PDB file of C-alpha atoms in Angstrom:
ATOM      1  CA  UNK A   1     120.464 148.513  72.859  1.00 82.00           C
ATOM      2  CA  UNK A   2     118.462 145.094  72.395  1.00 88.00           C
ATOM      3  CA  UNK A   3     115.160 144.419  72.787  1.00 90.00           C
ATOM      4  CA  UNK A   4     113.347 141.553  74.977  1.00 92.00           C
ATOM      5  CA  UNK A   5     113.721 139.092  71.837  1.00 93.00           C
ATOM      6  CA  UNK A   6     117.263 139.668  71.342  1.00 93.00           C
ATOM      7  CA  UNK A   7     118.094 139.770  74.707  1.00 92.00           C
ATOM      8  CA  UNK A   8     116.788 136.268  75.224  1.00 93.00           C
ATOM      9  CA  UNK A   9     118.503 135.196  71.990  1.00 93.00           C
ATOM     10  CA  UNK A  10     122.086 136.103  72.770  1.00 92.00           C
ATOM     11  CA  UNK A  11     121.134 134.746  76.624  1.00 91.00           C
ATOM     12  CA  UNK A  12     120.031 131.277  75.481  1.00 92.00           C
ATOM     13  CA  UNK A  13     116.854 131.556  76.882  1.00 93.00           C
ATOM     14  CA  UNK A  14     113.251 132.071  76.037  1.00 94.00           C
ATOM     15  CA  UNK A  15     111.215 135.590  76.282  1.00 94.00           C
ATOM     16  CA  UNK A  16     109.195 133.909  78.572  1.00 95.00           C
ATOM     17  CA  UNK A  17     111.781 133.037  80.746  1.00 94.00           C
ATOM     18  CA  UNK A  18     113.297 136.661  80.879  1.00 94.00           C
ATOM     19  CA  UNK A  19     109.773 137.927  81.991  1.00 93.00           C
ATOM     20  CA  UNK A  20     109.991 135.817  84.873  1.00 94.00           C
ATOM     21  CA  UNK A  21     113.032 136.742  85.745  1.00 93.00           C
ATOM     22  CA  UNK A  22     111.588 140.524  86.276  1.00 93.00           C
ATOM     23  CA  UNK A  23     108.575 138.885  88.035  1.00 93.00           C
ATOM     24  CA  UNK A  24     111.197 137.225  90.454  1.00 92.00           C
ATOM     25  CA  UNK A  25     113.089 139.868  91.205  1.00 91.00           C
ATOM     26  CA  UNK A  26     116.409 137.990  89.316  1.00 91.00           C
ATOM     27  CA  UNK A  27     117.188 140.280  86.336  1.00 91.00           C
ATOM     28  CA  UNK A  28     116.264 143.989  86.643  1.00 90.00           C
ATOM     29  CA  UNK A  29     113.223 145.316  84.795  1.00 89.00           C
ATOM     30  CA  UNK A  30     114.488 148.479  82.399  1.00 88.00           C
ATOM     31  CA  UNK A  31     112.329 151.408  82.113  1.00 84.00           C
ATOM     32  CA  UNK A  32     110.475 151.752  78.355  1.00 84.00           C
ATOM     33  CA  UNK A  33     111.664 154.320  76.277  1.00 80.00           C
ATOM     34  CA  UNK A  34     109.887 156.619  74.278  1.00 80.00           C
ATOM     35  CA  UNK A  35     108.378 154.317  71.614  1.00 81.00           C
ATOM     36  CA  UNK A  36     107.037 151.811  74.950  1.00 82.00           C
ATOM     37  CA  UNK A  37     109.654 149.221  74.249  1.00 83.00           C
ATOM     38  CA  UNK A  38     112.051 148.114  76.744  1.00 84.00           C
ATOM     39  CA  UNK A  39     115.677 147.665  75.917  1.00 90.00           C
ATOM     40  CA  UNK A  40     118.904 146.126  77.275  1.00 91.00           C
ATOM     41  CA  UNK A  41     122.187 146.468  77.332  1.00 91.00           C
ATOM     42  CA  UNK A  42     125.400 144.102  77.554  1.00 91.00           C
ATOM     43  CA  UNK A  43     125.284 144.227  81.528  1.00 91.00           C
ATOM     44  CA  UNK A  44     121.835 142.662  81.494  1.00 92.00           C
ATOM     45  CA  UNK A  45     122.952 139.740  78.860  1.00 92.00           C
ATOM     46  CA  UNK A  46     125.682 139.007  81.393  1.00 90.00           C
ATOM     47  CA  UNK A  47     123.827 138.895  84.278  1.00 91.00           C
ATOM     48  CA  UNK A  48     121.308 136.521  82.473  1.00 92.00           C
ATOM     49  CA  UNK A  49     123.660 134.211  81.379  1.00 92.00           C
ATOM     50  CA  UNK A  50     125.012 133.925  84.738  1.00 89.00           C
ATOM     51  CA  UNK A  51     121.141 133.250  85.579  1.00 92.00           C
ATOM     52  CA  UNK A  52     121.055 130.776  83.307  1.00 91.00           C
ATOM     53  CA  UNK A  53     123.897 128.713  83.906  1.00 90.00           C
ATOM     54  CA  UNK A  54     123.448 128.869  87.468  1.00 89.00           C
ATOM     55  CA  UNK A  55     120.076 127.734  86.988  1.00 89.00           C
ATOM     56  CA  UNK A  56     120.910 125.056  84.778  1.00 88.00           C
ATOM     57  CA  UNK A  57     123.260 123.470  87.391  1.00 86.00           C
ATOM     58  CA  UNK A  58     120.482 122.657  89.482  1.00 86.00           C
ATOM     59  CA  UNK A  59     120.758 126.433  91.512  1.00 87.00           C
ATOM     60  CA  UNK A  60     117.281 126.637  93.018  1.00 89.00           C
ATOM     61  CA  UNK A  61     115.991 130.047  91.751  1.00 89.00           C
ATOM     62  CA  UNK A  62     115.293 131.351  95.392  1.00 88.00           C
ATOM     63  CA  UNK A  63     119.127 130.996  95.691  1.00 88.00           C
ATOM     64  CA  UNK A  64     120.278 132.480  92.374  1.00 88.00           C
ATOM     65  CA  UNK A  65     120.209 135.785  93.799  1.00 88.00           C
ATOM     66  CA  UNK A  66     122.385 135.185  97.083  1.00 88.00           C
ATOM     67  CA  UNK A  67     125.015 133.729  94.799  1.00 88.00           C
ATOM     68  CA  UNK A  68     124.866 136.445  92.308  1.00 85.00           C
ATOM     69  CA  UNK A  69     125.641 138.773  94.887  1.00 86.00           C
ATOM     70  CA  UNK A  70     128.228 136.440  96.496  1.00 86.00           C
ATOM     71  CA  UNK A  71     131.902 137.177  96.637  1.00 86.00           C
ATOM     72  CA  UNK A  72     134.736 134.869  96.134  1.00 84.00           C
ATOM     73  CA  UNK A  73     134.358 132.847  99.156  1.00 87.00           C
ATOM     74  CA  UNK A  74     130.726 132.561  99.901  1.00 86.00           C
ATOM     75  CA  UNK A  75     130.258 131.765  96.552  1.00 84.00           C
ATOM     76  CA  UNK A  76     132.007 128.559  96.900  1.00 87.00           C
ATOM     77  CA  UNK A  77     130.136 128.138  99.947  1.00 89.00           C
ATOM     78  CA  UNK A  78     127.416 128.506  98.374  1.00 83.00           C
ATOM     79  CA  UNK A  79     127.680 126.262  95.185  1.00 84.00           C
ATOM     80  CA  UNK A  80     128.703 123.425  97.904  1.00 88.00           C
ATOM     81  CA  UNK A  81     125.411 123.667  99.946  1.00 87.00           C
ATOM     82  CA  UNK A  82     123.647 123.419  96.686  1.00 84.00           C
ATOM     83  CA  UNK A  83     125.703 120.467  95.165  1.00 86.00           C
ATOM     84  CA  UNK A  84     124.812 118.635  99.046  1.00 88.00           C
ATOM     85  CA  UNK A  85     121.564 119.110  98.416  1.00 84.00           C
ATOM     86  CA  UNK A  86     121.030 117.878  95.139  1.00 85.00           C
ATOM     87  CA  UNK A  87     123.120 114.796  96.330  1.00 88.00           C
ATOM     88  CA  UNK A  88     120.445 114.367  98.631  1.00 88.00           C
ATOM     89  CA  UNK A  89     117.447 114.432  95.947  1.00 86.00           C
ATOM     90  CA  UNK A  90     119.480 112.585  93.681  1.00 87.00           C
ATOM     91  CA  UNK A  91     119.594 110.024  96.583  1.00 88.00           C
ATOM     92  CA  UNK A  92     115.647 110.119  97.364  1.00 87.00           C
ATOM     93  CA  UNK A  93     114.757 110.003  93.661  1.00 86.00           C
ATOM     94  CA  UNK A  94     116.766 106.814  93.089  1.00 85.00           C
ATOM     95  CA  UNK A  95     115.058 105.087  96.640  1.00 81.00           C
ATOM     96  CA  UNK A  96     112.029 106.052  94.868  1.00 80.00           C
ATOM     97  CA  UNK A  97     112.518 104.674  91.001  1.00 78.00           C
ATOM     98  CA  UNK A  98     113.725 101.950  93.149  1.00 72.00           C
ATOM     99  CA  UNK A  99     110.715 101.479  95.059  1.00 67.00           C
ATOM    100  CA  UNK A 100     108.588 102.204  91.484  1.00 70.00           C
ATOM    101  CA  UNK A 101     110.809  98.869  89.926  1.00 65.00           C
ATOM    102  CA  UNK A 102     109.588  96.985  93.044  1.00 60.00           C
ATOM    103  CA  UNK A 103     105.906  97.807  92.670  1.00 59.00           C
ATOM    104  CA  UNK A 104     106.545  97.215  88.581  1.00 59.00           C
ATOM    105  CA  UNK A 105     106.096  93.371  89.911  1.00 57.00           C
ATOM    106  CA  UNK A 106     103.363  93.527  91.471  1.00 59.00           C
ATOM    107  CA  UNK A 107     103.864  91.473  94.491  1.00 61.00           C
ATOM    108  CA  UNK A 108     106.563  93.825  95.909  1.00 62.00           C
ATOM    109  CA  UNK A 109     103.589  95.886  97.298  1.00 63.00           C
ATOM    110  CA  UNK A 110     103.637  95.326 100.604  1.00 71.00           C
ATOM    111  CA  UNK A 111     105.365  92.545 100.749  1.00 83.00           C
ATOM    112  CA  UNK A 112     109.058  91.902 102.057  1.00 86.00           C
ATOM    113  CA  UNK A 113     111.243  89.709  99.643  1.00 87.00           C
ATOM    114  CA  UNK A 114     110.912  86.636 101.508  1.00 92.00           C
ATOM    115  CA  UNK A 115     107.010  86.335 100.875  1.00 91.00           C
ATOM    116  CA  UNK A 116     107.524  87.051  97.234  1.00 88.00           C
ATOM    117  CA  UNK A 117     110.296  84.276  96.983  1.00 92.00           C
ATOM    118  CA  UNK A 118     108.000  82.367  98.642  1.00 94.00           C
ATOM    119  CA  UNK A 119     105.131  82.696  96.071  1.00 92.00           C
ATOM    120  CA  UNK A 120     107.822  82.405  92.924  1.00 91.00           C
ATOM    121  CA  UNK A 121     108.328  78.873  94.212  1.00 94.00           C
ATOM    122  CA  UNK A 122     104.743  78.124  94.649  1.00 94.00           C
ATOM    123  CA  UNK A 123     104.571  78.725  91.064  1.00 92.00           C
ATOM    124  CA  UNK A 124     107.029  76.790  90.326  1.00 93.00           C
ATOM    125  CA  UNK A 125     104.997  73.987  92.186  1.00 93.00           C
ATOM    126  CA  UNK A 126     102.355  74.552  89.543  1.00 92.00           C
ATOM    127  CA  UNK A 127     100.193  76.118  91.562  1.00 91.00           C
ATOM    128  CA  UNK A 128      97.743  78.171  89.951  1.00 90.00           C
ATOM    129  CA  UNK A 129      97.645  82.571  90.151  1.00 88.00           C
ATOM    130  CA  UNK A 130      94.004  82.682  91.500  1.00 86.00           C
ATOM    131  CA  UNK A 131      95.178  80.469  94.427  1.00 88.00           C
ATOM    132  CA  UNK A 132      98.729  82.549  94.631  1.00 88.00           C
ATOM    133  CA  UNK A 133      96.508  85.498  94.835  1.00 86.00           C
ATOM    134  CA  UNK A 134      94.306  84.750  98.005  1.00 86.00           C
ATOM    135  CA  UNK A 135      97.317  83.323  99.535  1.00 87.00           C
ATOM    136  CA  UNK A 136      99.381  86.758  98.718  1.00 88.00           C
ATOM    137  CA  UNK A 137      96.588  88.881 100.200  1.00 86.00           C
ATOM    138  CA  UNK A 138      96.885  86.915 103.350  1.00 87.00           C
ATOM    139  CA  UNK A 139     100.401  87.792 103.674  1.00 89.00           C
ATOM    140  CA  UNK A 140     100.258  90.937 103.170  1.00 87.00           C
ATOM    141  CA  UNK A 141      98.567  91.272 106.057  1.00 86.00           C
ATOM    142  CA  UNK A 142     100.749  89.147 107.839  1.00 88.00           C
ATOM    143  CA  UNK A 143     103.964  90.779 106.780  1.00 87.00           C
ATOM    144  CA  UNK A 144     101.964  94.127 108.840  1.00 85.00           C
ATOM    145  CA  UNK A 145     101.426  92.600 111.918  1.00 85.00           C
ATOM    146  CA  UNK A 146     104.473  90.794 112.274  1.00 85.00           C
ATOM    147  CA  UNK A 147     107.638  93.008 109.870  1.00 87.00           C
ATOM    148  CA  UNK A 148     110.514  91.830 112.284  1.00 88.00           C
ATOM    149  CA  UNK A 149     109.214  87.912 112.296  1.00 89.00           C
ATOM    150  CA  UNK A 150     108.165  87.282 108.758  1.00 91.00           C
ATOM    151  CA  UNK A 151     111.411  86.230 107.505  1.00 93.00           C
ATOM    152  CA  UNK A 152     111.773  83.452 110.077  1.00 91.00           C
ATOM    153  CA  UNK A 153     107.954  82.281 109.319  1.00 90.00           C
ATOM    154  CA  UNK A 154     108.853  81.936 105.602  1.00 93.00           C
ATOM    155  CA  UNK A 155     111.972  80.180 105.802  1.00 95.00           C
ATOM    156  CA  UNK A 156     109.661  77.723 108.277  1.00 91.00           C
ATOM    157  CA  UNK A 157     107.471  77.407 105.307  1.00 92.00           C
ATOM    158  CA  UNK A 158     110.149  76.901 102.850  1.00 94.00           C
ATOM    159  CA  UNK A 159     111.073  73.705 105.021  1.00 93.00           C
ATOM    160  CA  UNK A 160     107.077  72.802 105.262  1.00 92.00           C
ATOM    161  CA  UNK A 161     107.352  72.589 101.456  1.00 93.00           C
ATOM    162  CA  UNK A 162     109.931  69.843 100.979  1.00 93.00           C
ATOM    163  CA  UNK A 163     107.323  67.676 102.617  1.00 93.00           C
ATOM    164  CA  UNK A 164     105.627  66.265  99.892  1.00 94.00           C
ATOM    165  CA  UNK A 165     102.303  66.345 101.730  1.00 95.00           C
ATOM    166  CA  UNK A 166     102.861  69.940 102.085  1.00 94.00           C
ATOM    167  CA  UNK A 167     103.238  70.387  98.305  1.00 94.00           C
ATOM    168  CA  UNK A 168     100.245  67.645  97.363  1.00 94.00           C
ATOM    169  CA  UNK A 169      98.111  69.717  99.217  1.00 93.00           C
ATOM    170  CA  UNK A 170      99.363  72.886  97.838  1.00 92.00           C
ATOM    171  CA  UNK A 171      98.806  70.839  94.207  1.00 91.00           C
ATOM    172  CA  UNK A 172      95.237  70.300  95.595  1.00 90.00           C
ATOM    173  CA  UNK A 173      93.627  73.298  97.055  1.00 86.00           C
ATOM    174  CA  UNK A 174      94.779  74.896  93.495  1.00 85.00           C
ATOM    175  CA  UNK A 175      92.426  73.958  91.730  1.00 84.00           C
ATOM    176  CA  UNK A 176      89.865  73.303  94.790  1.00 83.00           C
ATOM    177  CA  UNK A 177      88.218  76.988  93.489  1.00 77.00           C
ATOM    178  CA  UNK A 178      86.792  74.700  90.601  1.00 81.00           C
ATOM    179  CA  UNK A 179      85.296  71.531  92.491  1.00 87.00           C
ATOM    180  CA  UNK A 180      81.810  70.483  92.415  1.00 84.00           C
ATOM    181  CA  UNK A 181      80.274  70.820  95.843  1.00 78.00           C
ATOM    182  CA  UNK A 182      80.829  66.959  97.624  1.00 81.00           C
ATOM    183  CA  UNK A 183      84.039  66.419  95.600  1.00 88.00           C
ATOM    184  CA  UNK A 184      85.884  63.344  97.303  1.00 90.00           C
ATOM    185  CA  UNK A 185      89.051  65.365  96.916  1.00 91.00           C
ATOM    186  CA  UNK A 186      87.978  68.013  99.677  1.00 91.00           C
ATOM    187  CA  UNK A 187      88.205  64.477 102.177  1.00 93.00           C
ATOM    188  CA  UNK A 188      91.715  63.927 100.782  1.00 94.00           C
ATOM    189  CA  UNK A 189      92.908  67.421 101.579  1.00 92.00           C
ATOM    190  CA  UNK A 190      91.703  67.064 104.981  1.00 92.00           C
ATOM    191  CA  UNK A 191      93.915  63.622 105.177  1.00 95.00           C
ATOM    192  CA  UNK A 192      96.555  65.494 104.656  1.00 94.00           C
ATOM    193  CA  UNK A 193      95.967  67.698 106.758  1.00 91.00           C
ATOM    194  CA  UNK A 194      95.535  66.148 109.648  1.00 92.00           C
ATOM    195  CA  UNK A 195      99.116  64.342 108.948  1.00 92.00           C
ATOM    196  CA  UNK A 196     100.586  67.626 108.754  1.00 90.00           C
ATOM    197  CA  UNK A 197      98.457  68.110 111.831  1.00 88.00           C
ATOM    198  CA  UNK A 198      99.797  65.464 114.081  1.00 89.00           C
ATOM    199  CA  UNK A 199     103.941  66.218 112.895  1.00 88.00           C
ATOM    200  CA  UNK A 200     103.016  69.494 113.765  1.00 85.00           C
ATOM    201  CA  UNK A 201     102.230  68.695 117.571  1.00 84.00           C
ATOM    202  CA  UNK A 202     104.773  65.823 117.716  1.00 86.00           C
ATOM    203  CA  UNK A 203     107.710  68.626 116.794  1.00 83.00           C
ATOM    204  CA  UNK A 204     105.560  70.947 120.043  1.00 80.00           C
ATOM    205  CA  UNK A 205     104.828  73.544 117.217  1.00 76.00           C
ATOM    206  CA  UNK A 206     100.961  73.530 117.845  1.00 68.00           C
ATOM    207  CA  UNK A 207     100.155  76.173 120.108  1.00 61.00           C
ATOM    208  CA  UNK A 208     103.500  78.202 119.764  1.00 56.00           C
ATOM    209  CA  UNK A 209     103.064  81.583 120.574  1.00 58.00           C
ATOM    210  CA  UNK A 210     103.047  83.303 116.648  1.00 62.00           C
ATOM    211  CA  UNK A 211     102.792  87.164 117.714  1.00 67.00           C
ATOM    212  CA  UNK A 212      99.778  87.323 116.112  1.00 75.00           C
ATOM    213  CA  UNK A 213      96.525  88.652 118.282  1.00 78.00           C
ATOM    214  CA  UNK A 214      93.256  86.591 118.282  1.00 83.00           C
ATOM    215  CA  UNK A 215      91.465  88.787 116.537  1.00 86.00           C
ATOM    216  CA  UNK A 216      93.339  89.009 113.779  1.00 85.00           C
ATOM    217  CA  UNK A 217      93.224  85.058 113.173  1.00 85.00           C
ATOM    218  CA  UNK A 218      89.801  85.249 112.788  1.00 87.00           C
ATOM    219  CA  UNK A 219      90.021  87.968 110.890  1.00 87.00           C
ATOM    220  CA  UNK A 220      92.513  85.601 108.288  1.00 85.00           C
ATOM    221  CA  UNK A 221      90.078  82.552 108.836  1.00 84.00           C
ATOM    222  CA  UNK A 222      87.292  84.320 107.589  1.00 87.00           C
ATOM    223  CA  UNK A 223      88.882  85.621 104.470  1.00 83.00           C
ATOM    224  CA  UNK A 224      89.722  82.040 103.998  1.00 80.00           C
ATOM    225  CA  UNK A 225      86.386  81.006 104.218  1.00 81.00           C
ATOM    226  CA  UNK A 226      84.833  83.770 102.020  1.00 83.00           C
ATOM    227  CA  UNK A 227      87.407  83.116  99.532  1.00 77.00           C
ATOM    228  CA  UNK A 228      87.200  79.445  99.208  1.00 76.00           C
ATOM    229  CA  UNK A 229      83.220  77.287  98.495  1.00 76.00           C
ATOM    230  CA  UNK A 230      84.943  74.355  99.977  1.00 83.00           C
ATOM    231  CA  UNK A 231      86.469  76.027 103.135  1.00 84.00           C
ATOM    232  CA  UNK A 232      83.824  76.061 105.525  1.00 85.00           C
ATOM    233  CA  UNK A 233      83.347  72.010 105.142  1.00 88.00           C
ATOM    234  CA  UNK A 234      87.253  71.579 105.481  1.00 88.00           C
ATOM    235  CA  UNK A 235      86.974  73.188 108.672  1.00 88.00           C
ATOM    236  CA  UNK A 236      83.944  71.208 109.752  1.00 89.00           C
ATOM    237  CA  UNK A 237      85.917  67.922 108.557  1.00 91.00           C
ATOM    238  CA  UNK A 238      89.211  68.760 110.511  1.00 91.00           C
ATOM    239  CA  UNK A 239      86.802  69.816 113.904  1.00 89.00           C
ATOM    240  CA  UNK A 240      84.894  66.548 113.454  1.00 90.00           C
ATOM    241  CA  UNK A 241      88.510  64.428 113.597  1.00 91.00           C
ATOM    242  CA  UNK A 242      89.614  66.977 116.322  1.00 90.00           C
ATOM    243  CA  UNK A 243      91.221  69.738 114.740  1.00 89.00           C
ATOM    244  CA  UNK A 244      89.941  73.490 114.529  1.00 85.00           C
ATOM    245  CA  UNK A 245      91.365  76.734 112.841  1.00 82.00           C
ATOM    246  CA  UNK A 246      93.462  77.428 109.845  1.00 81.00           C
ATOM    247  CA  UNK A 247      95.759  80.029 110.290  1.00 81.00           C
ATOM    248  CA  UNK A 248      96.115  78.974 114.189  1.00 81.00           C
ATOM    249  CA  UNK A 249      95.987  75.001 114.538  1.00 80.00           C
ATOM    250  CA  UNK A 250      94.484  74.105 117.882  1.00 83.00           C
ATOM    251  CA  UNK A 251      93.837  70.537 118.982  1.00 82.00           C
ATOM    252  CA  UNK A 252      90.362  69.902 120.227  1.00 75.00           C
ATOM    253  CA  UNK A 253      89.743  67.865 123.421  1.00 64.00           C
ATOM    254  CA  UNK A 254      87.182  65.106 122.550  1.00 50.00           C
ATOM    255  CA  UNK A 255      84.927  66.310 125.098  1.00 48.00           C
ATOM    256  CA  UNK A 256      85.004  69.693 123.130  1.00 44.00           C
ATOM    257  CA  UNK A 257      83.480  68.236 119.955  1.00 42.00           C
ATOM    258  CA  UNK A 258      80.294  69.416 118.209  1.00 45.00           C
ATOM    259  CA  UNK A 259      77.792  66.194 117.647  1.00 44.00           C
ATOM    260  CA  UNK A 260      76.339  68.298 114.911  1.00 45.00           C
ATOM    261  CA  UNK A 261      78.830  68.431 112.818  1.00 39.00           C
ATOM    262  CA  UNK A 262      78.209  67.136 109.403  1.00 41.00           C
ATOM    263  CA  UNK A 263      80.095  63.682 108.453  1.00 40.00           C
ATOM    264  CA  UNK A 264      83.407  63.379 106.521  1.00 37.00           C
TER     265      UNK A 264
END
């Protein structure tokens, strides 16, 4: 007769692992014999192997039992629904390290591969992180209110970018975060602008319909304007030549105008 220890020995398992076996119901608790200890015999080392190696192939202890008890045939049964199932978790667990790799870099939070392409080649531009930053924040809220449509607005943007106006102002409002208040350059970005402006309309693409609510514009031209010292006088530059918004270009009739506005 063996005790606990040496059951678990010749078993391959731990003591502690035999005692929850009992507490499970798996492997039948012996009664103690005169001394207090309980003992085993060669039927219970069996059995607990067969525990074991069940358990070790992935057999979910709630179904050790059923297939212990199993004959031939629903055995094999068995064994199959729990080899489909572990396909399955294998399955999830690899969308999720998958997923984890994505979020590794950052930028994959959120945000469909298009956008992050998209910001790779602004840094290839040169244009600096804190500026990539602001501008990825903005899509990721984008990329919410719009998932089917964000691929087509990027690859309009990848066009937009072999404008060389598009990428001198790109090159400019980098390093805008760093300007003196008055800086002449903040009237040069607003030249461009405005030429990017007036293609914009001659190719009808002011005033397109973009899927995106009015609300939530405002909601992107704020940030903007939080995130930026120079913003709010770009915007009162591009209103006083006739232009207004930044996420949403509108033109301005000239009737429409604020006289306050402060010069260029």
């Amino acid at each position: 007769m063996l005790t606990i220890s040496q059951l678990a020995a010749y078993a391959g398992v731990t003591v502690r692992a035999v005692r929850h076996y009992h507490r499970i119901g798996l492997l039948p608790e012996p009664e103690r014999d005169r001394s207090g200890y309980r003992t085993y015999d060669a039927a219970a080392v069996v059995r607990l192997i067969r525990i074991r190696t069940l358990a070790d192939a992935g057999v979910p202890l709630a179904r050790v039992q059923e297939l212990l008890a199993a004959g031939p045939a629903e055995f094999a049964c068995g064994v199959q629904e729990v080899d489909k199932a572990l396909r399955a978790e294998i399955r999830r667990l690899q969308d999720t390290r998958s997923r984890l790799a994505r979020l590794a870099a950052g930028e994959h939070l959120a945000l469909p591969q298009s956008v992050v392409d998209y910001l790779d080649r602004l840094r290839g531009l040169g244009v600096e992180e804190r500026y990539i930053e602001m501008e990825r924040d903005a899509w990721i809220m984008i990329a919410a209110q719009v998932p089917h449509s964000i691929d087509a607005v990027i690859a309009k943007k990848h066009e937009e970018l072999d404008d060389p106006d598009m990428v001198k102002l790109y090159s400019l409002l980098s390093g805008a975060l760093d300007w003196p208040d008055n800086d002449p350059r903040i009237v040069e970005v607003a030249d461009i602008m405005e030429r990017l402006m007036v293609r914009a309309v001659e190719a009808g693409e002011v005033g397109a319909d973009d899927g995106i609510d009015d609300q939530f514009v405002d909601l992107l031209d704020s940030t903007m304007v939080e995130s930026s010292p120079h913003a709010a006088r770009l915007l009162a530059i591009l209103e006083e030549r006739g232009w207004r918004g930044w996420t949403r270009i509108e033109r301005v009739p000239a009737d429409g105008l604020n006289p306050d506005l402060p010069p260029s």
